[in-house]
C-alpha positions as semicolon CSV with decimal commas, in nm:
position;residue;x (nm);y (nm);z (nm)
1;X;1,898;1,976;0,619
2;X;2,211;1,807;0,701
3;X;2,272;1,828;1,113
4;X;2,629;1,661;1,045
5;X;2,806;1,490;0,750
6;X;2,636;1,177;0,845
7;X;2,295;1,313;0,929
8;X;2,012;1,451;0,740
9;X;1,707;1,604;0,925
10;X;1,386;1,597;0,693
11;X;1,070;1,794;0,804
12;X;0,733;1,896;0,597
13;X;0,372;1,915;0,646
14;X;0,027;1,960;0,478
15;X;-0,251;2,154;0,505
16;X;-0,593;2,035;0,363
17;X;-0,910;2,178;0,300
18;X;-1,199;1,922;0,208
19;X;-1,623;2,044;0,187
20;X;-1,861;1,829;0,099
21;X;-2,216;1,783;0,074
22;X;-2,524;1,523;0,036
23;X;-2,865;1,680;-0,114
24;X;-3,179;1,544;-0,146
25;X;-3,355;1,685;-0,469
26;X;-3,749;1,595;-0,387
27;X;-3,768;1,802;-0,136
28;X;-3,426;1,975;-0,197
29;X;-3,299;1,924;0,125
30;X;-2,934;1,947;0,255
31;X;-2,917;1,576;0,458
32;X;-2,542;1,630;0,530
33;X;-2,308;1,868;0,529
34;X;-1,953;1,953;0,699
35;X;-1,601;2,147;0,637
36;X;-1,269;2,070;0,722
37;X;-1,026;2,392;0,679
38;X;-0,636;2,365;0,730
39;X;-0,633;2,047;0,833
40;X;-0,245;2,024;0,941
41;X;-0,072;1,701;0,925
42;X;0,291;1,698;1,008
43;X;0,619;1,510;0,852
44;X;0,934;1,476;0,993
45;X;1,222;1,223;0,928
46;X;1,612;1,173;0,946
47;X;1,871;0,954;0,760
48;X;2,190;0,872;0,905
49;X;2,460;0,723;0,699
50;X;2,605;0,464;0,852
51;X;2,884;0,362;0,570
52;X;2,915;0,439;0,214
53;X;2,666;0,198;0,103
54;X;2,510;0,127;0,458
55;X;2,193;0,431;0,544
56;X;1,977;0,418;0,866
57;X;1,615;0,611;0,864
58;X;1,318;0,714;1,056
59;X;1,021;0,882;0,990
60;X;0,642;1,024;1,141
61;X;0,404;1,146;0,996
62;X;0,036;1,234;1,099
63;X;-0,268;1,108;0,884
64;X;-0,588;1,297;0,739
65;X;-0,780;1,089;0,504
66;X;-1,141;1,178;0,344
67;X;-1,266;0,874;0,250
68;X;-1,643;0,775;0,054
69;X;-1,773;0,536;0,296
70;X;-2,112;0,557;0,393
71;X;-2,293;0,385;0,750
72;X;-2,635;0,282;0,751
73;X;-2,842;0,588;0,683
74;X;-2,595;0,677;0,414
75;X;-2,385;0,970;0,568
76;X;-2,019;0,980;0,492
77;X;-1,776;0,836;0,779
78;X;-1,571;1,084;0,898
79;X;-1,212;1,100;0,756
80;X;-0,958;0,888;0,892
81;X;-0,724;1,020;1,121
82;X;-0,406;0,839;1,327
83;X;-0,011;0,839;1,269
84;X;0,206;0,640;1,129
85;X;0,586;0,557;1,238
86;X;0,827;0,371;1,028
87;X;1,204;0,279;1,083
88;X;1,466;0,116;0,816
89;X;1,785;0,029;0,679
90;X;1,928;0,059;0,322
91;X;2,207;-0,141;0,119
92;X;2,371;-0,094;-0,199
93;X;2,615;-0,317;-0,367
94;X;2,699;-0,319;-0,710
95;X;2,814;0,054;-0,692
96;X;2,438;0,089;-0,685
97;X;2,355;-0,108;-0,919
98;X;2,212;-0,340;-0,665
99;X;1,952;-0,211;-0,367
100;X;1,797;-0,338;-0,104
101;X;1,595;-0,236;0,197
102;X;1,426;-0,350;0,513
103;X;1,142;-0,153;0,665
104;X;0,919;-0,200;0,989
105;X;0,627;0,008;1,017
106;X;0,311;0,094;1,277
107;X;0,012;0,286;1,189
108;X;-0,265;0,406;1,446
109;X;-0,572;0,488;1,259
110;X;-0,968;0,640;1,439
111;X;-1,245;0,628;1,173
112;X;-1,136;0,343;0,959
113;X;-1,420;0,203;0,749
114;X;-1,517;-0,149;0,822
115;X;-1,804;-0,351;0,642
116;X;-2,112;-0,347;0,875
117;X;-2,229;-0,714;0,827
118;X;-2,456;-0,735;0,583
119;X;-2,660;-0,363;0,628
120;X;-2,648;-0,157;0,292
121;X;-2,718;0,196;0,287
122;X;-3,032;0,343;0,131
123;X;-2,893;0,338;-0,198
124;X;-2,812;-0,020;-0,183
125;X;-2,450;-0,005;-0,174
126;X;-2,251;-0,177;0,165
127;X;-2,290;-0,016;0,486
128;X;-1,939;0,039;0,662
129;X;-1,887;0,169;1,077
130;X;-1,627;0,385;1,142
131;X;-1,358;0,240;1,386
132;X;-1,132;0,384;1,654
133;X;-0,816;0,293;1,829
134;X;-0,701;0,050;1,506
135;X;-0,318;-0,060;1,476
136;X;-0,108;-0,195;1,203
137;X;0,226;-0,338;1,265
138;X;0,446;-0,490;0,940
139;X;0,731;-0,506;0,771
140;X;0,882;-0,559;0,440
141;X;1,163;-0,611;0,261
142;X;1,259;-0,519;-0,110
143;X;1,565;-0,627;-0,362
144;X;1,553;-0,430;-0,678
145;X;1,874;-0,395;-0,946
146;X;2,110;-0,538;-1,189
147;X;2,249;-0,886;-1,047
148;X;2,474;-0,963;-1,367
149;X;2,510;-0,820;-1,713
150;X;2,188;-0,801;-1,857
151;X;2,003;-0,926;-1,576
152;X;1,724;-0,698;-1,367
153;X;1,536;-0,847;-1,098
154;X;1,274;-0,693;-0,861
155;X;1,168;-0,862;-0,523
156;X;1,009;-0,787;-0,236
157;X;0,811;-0,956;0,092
158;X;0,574;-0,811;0,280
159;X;0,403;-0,853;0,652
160;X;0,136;-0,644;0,773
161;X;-0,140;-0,711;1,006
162;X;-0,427;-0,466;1,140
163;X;-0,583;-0,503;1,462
164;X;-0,868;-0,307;1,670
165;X;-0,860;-0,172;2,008
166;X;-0,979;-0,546;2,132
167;X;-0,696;-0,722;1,915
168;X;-0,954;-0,902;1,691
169;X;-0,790;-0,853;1,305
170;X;-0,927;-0,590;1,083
171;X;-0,873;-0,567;0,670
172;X;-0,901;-0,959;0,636
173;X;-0,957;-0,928;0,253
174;X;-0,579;-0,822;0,241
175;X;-0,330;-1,077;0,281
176;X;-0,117;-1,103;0,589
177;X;0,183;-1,190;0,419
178;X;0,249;-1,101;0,001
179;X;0,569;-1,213;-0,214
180;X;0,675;-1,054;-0,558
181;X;0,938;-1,147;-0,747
182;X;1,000;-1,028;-1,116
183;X;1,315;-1,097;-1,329
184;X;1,413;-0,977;-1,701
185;X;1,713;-1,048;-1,889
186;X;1,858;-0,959;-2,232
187;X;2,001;-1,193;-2,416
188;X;2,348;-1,121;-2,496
189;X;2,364;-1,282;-2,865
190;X;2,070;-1,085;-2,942
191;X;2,045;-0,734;-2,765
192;X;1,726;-0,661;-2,875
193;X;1,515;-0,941;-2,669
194;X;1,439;-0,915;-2,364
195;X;1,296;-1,219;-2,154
196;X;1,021;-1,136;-1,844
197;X;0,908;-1,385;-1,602
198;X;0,791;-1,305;-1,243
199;X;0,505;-1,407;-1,023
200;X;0,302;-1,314;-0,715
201;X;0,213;-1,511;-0,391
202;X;-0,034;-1,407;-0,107
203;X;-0,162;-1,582;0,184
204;X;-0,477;-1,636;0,268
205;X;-0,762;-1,407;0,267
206;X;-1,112;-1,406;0,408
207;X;-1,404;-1,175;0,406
208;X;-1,461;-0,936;0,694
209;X;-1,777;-0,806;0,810
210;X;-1,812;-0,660;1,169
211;X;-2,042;-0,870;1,345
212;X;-2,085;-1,239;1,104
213;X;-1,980;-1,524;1,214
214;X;-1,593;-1,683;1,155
215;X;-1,861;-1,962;0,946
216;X;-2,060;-1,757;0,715
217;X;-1,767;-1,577;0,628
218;X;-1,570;-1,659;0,240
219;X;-1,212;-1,785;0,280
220;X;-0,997;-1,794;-0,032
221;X;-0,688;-1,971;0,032
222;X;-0,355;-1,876;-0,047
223;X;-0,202;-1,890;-0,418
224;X;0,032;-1,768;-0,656
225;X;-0,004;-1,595;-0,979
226;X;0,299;-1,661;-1,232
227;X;0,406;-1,454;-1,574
228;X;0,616;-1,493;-1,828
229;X;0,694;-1,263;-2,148
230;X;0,902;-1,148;-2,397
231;X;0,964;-0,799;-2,543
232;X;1,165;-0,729;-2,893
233;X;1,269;-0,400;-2,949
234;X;1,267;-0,286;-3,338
235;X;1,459;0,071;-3,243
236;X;1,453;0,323;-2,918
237;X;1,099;0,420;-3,018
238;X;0,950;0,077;-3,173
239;X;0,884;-0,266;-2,996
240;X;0,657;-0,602;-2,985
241;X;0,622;-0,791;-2,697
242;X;0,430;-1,072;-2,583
243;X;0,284;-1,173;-2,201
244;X;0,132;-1,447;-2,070
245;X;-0,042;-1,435;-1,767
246;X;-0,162;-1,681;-1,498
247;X;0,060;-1,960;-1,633
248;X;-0,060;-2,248;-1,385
């Protein structure tokens, strides 16, 4: 809905309806069993247009998230539930040909599975707790269009960081900080071939599990992933290409 020529009002919501249920066969037993019914999470959002080519937005919406985890004595966590608010801008050059946008984010989250240590749950698999109050702050930017005749490139950078209530980091075996960068270009003598390159960078990582030591805990260090290819198109329905992977 458009409040005024320059601003756009955005609304929606969902309703959700999950059931499930754990059995045990010998004796048939029912070991767990719950029901969520209309579940309502909210959206709502606005865009303001600042210029032509300049946009201003804003959005919240509310989270509801079944997830599979199971704790110790194998019951499912209860889904994850929170809010998440994000603000941005957005630039076009190029008469759109070119777009790019910057993004900061914060999500609240109760019930988000963590790895508890080393416990597994009775079928073997990795034991997670449920966590409340958790908060994730980031932001990103992305670059993605036609710099010059021929030429497509796709960028981006992103920051994000989760925390619990105590301010100790959560999610450790996701990077902090992640660059992509991906670039093709047709060749202008010969409009059928199309060069790729691009490549991948993230900081670095290291297993979490609630309650083990900063020591006993893996640390892979940060690195970058490069590509390269090439793509020749025989006709609009017919092509052969060629990518290499993990150059370095």
């Amino acid at each position: 809905m458009r409040a005024t020529d320059a601003l756009s009002l955005l609304a929606g919501a969902r309703l959700s309806y999950w059931k499930t249920r754990s059995l045990e066969l010998r004796p048939y037993t029912v070991t767990d069993e719950r029901r969520y019914s209309s579940e309502f999470t909210p959206y709502a959002g606005l865009v303001y247009e600042i210029t032509p080519q300049i946009s201003a937005y804003g959005s919240y919406t509310e989270i509801f998230n079944p997830q599979s985890a199971k704790d110790v004595n194998g019951v499912l966590l209860d889904p994850e539930e929170g809010n998440n608010v994000e603000i941005g801008l957005k630039r076009q050059w190029l008469n759109g040909r070119l777009n790019a946008s910057l993004a900061a984010f914060r999500t609240r989250k109760d019930n988000l599975a963590v790895k508890d240590g080393n416990n597994t749950t009775p079928d073997g698999e990795q034991a997670y707790v449920a966590v409340d109050g958790t908060k994730g702050t980031g932001w990103e930017l992305e670059v993605a269009g036609e710099l010059a005749r021929g030429l497509q490139l796709q960028g981006g950078y992103t920051h994000f960081r989760r925390k619990d209530s105590a301010g100790l980091p959560l999610d450790t075996e996701q990077p902090v900080r992640l660059f992509k960068l991906f670039a093709s270009y047709r060749l202008p003598a010969m409009p059928r071939l199309t060069l790729t390159a691009g490549m991948r960078w993230q900081s670095r990582t290291f297993e979490s599990r609630r309650g083990a030591p900063i020591s006993a805990r893996h640390i892979i260090d940060s690195y970058a992933i490069w590509n390269a290819g090439l793509r020749y198109d025989f006709s609009d329905r017919v092509n052969l290409s060629l990518l290499v992977s993990k150059l370095t």
